[in-house]
Amino acid sequence: LAQRHLTVSLRGAAAPRPASSGLRLFRRSSPATATAADTAAAAAAAEETVTAVPLRDMQMRTAVPGFFQGAARIARTELRSLLASPALYIFAALILLQVFGNSLVITGAFETRLLLTPGQLAAGSVNVLSFLLLLLLMFYTVESLERDRATGLAALAYTAPTRTGSILLGKSLANSAVSLLMMIAAFLGYAIALLVQGTVPLNPLPFLIVWGLLLLPTVLLWTAFVTAVQAVTAQRYTTYGVCLAALMATGYRVSTEKATWVDNWPLWGAVHWTDMGPFQLDREALVLNRLMVLGLAVLFTAIAVRGFARRQPDAIHTFNRLQPRELGRQAVRLAPFALLPLVCGVMLWFAVEDGLQGKAMEKKGHDYWKQNLATWKDAPLPSIAGVDLDLQLDPERSWFHNRGSYELINDREEKPLRQIALSGAPHWEKLRWTLNGKPYEPENRSSLYVFTPPAPLALGQKMRIGFEFEGRFPWGITKNSGRVNEFILPSGVVLTSFSTGFVPLIGYQERTGIKKDENDYEPRVYPDDFYVGRTDIGFGVSRPFPTRIAVTGPDGYRYNSVGSLVSDTVKAGQRTMVWKSDQPVRLFNVVAGRWKEKRGNGTVLYYHPEHDYNVDEMILALDSARRYYSEWFYPFPWRELKVSEFPQLSGYAQGFPTNITFSEGIGFLTRPDVKANTVFMVTAHESAHQWWGNILTPGKGPGTDVLSEGMSHFSTLMLMEQVKGNQARMELAKRLEERYNDRRRVDAERPLVKIDDSHDGDETVKYDKGGWVAWMLYRQMGRERALAGLRQFMADWKDGPD
């Protein structure tokens, strides 16, 4: 049996009859008694056969199965054995139940259920499906490799003329076929769910992209890894221990947010889908990560083939294998297989370190905090008296160029402003400044730019600071597919005056450079009468200001901003849209996309062409909000109210003046609920921020956000009752109360006037309890007196600066 090939010559034997596994059976043609002469002749013939045929020709003529032919035979045998196992079907049922339980009930804003879409289902199933498949593959891979030894067939099976690679590949193919069956079953289940929902059409392409290009390499790597560990250790329970330890270590790093693209090989928490253009933010990272994973799969396969023992090793053989010289020789042989994963891993590591969430950016943020906290944290600030911007966008390259100016005014009853600071960003390039129209070089304090005018800026005096710069935004990849609130991508553009993404910010930004558990600090403790005297603004600037924002970019996009559109021109494939604020604003943004539009009565909805499911209900909510909020609180001061949809790279909505932004998972993909009117509710809430947040802006201090979020919930209750009826309002009120009861922290809850978002449970107090308390006050006072008080309140405080 130790011979690789054996040539046999038998006197009077018939032609050999093929059998399985390379075994050849010979049958005597007739019973006969061998004589001494016959024996001598047979021996001579055998000797002549062996000596006359060269060894190389013998090997070529011997019927040895090919590499893939042998693997296919073994795969068929293993698959029959797996399919006959009842445990497979029990585990499959558990996988499907868990996957469906996590994917079929997807929630969005305010715990509203979302429409099921193929992309959301495929991406949402990756975490659970991959984890359960990895457990299943670990068990079946180890047991399939142990089956030959456990049944006593190893001595026969491993001496067959079948290559080691064919044996391992065949077993791996059988186990991978089980994974494929699980995916097919999950797809059929999702297809049935989409058909039952009857709203979003079935499209297999997202499943092919997510499961085929992203999940399949994970399965291949894991199968190769388990096989390599089993081949090297030849111990079932040692393999289980090593593999479970690898899974737990990966899960720990992901759950503690320490994992990066380099070590997140199963892509747990890193797959996010958007119908408007999937995987544009971190496409480079995904490609490198998957190439690294496939390279590791090949490396572990090579280790498994070299380490798989087809003969029972003795002590001397084991000792020789562990000699440094022998280990070095094996490492040299395996080095070519390690080249691809090593190169991809190093490239990923540098990309993460230099990316927008990497160590380099963390250090720049820390330097900003360290150099400026003590000097500029509570420094007095001027107000903006006017904004003028000329913004150029290239979404395909995530590139922008901005040239503009701020007119600043000292509106504080304090000493003259000797210095004025503007916060910038490290991704700005080719930066130039002007002061009152002349070139100027401010002091650069780690991206805090300090301007010293020729004479201190006295009360009521103005100065103009100009700027010009360009850059890529976002600059580089995320750490591990983290969410981003602002971006320039082919699928859409979202830029706001809340950050330094595309414009400077006035003064020192307190939260920049703060890292949890390192240099963060307790929030400020305010006295009960902190609001006496002038209270600074909670967000934006203290006084409204006029804006002119011109946006230029490819003709295929529409570019929305605050105010009214005053011109829209196209030249040489470039579109320029100019927006001016018909009434002053405190905040501004720029949003771009390839949209369809739906117009209402002084309202308009810009949405992705495939997301037309809820546009009629959203327009009804916009029209109703503009009409009734204007009657109840204050007349809408701008010409048009619009909503712009953006890719779900972050799930939020923001109500900038005249230009509300909705992530695609809010409103557009909210599942309609006749009883709860969820689509109407989320649109009405965000529309209310035009009044509670823009016309009336909360101050800086504890409890003030109730005037934004709590009053928007209260306004939604009123609008629901006005448009949908009292029963609909009662249903919404009940759900807000249930949400508050479920999410509140009884042991840490503080009064409404004390919450500052620093404690667990503050969010539901601000939104849900705040809305309910305003509703109870409204009912206690009576409708007419309550609305008269709210109108007077907004008229008195809407323009600041207090």
PDB file of N, CA and C in Angstrom, residues 291-303 330-346:
ATOM      1  N   LEU A 291     -10.139  41.377  -0.989  1.00  0.00           N
ATOM      2  CA  LEU A 291      -8.945  40.786  -1.579  1.00  0.00           C
ATOM      3  C   LEU A 291      -8.049  40.184  -0.504  1.00  0.00           C
ATOM      4  N   MET A 292      -7.919  40.874   0.630  1.00  0.00           N
ATOM      5  CA  MET A 292      -7.136  40.350   1.739  1.00  0.00           C
ATOM      6  C   MET A 292      -7.727  39.048   2.257  1.00  0.00           C
ATOM      7  N   VAL A 293      -9.051  39.010   2.382  1.00  0.00           N
ATOM      8  CA  VAL A 293      -9.716  37.810   2.879  1.00  0.00           C
ATOM      9  C   VAL A 293      -9.532  36.649   1.910  1.00  0.00           C
ATOM     10  N   LEU A 294      -9.683  36.900   0.619  1.00  0.00           N
ATOM     11  CA  LEU A 294      -9.471  35.833  -0.358  1.00  0.00           C
ATOM     12  C   LEU A 294      -8.018  35.364  -0.352  1.00  0.00           C
ATOM     13  N   GLY A 295      -7.081  36.292  -0.211  1.00  0.00           N
ATOM     14  CA  GLY A 295      -5.677  35.906  -0.121  1.00  0.00           C
ATOM     15  C   GLY A 295      -5.398  35.058   1.102  1.00  0.00           C
ATOM     16  N   LEU A 296      -6.015  35.404   2.232  1.00  0.00           N
ATOM     17  CA  LEU A 296      -5.858  34.589   3.440  1.00  0.00           C
ATOM     18  C   LEU A 296      -6.467  33.205   3.247  1.00  0.00           C
ATOM     19  N   ALA A 297      -7.578  33.127   2.520  1.00  0.00           N
ATOM     20  CA  ALA A 297      -8.185  31.826   2.252  1.00  0.00           C
ATOM     21  C   ALA A 297      -7.226  30.932   1.469  1.00  0.00           C
ATOM     22  N   VAL A 298      -6.554  31.511   0.468  1.00  0.00           N
ATOM     23  CA  VAL A 298      -5.572  30.734  -0.305  1.00  0.00           C
ATOM     24  C   VAL A 298      -4.400  30.326   0.590  1.00  0.00           C
ATOM     25  N   LEU A 299      -3.942  31.242   1.458  1.00  0.00           N
ATOM     26  CA  LEU A 299      -2.821  30.926   2.347  1.00  0.00           C
ATOM     27  C   LEU A 299      -3.173  29.779   3.286  1.00  0.00           C
ATOM     28  N   PHE A 300      -4.336  29.857   3.918  1.00  0.00           N
ATOM     29  CA  PHE A 300      -4.720  28.780   4.845  1.00  0.00           C
ATOM     30  C   PHE A 300      -4.972  27.469   4.110  1.00  0.00           C
ATOM     31  N   THR A 301      -5.420  27.551   2.859  1.00  0.00           N
ATOM     32  CA  THR A 301      -5.568  26.330   2.072  1.00  0.00           C
ATOM     33  C   THR A 301      -4.217  25.673   1.830  1.00  0.00           C
ATOM     34  N   ALA A 302      -3.215  26.487   1.501  1.00  0.00           N
ATOM     35  CA  ALA A 302      -1.867  25.937   1.299  1.00  0.00           C
ATOM     36  C   ALA A 302      -1.335  25.330   2.590  1.00  0.00           C
ATOM     37  N   ILE A 303      -1.588  25.985   3.732  1.00  0.00           N
ATOM     38  CA  ILE A 303      -1.149  25.432   5.021  1.00  0.00           C
ATOM     39  C   ILE A 303      -1.846  24.114   5.285  1.00  0.00           C
ATOM     40  N   GLN A 330       9.453  25.465   5.423  1.00  0.00           N
ATOM     41  CA  GLN A 330       8.020  25.513   5.127  1.00  0.00           C
ATOM     42  C   GLN A 330       7.533  26.954   5.002  1.00  0.00           C
ATOM     43  N   ALA A 331       8.066  27.835   5.845  1.00  0.00           N
ATOM     44  CA  ALA A 331       7.662  29.242   5.764  1.00  0.00           C
ATOM     45  C   ALA A 331       8.064  29.852   4.435  1.00  0.00           C
ATOM     46  N   VAL A 332       9.245  29.506   3.944  1.00  0.00           N
ATOM     47  CA  VAL A 332       9.692  30.021   2.654  1.00  0.00           C
ATOM     48  C   VAL A 332       8.779  29.517   1.536  1.00  0.00           C
ATOM     49  N   ARG A 333       8.368  28.261   1.611  1.00  0.00           N
ATOM     50  CA  ARG A 333       7.488  27.714   0.586  1.00  0.00           C
ATOM     51  C   ARG A 333       6.102  28.386   0.605  1.00  0.00           C
ATOM     52  N   LEU A 334       5.670  28.785   1.808  1.00  0.00           N
ATOM     53  CA  LEU A 334       4.342  29.407   1.930  1.00  0.00           C
ATOM     54  C   LEU A 334       4.369  30.917   1.702  1.00  0.00           C
ATOM     55  N   ALA A 335       5.566  31.496   1.642  1.00  0.00           N
ATOM     56  CA  ALA A 335       5.673  32.958   1.538  1.00  0.00           C
ATOM     57  C   ALA A 335       4.935  33.529   0.333  1.00  0.00           C
ATOM     58  N   PRO A 336       5.011  32.916  -0.857  1.00  0.00           N
ATOM     59  CA  PRO A 336       4.267  33.507  -1.991  1.00  0.00           C
ATOM     60  C   PRO A 336       2.769  33.607  -1.735  1.00  0.00           C
ATOM     61  N   PHE A 337       2.206  32.648  -0.977  1.00  0.00           N
ATOM     62  CA  PHE A 337       0.771  32.696  -0.705  1.00  0.00           C
ATOM     63  C   PHE A 337       0.410  33.833   0.253  1.00  0.00           C
ATOM     64  N   ALA A 338       1.371  34.292   1.046  1.00  0.00           N
ATOM     65  CA  ALA A 338       1.104  35.358   2.012  1.00  0.00           C
ATOM     66  C   ALA A 338       1.279  36.752   1.414  1.00  0.00           C
ATOM     67  N   LEU A 339       1.744  36.827   0.174  1.00  0.00           N
ATOM     68  CA  LEU A 339       2.053  38.140  -0.404  1.00  0.00           C
ATOM     69  C   LEU A 339       0.795  38.992  -0.588  1.00  0.00           C
ATOM     70  N   LEU A 340      -0.263  38.432  -1.194  1.00  0.00           N
ATOM     71  CA  LEU A 340      -1.473  39.203  -1.465  1.00  0.00           C
ATOM     72  C   LEU A 340      -2.136  39.707  -0.179  1.00  0.00           C
ATOM     73  N   PRO A 341      -2.425  38.830   0.804  1.00  0.00           N
ATOM     74  CA  PRO A 341      -3.052  39.369   2.023  1.00  0.00           C
ATOM     75  C   PRO A 341      -2.165  40.356   2.766  1.00  0.00           C
ATOM     76  N   LEU A 342      -0.849  40.167   2.718  1.00  0.00           N
ATOM     77  CA  LEU A 342       0.050  41.091   3.402  1.00  0.00           C
ATOM     78  C   LEU A 342       0.010  42.469   2.747  1.00  0.00           C
ATOM     79  N   VAL A 343       0.072  42.506   1.421  1.00  0.00           N
ATOM     80  CA  VAL A 343       0.050  43.792   0.713  1.00  0.00           C
ATOM     81  C   VAL A 343      -1.276  44.499   0.955  1.00  0.00           C
ATOM     82  N   CYS A 344      -2.390  43.779   0.812  1.00  0.00           N
ATOM     83  CA  CYS A 344      -3.711  44.390   1.015  1.00  0.00           C
ATOM     84  C   CYS A 344      -3.880  44.857   2.459  1.00  0.00           C
ATOM     85  N   GLY A 345      -3.403  44.066   3.410  1.00  0.00           N
ATOM     86  CA  GLY A 345      -3.518  44.447   4.818  1.00  0.00           C
ATOM     87  C   GLY A 345      -2.727  45.703   5.147  1.00  0.00           C
ATOM     88  N   VAL A 346      -1.525  45.802   4.602  1.00  0.00           N
ATOM     89  CA  VAL A 346      -0.707  46.993   4.847  1.00  0.00           C
ATOM     90  C   VAL A 346      -1.350  48.221   4.207  1.00  0.00           C
TER      91      VAL A 346
END
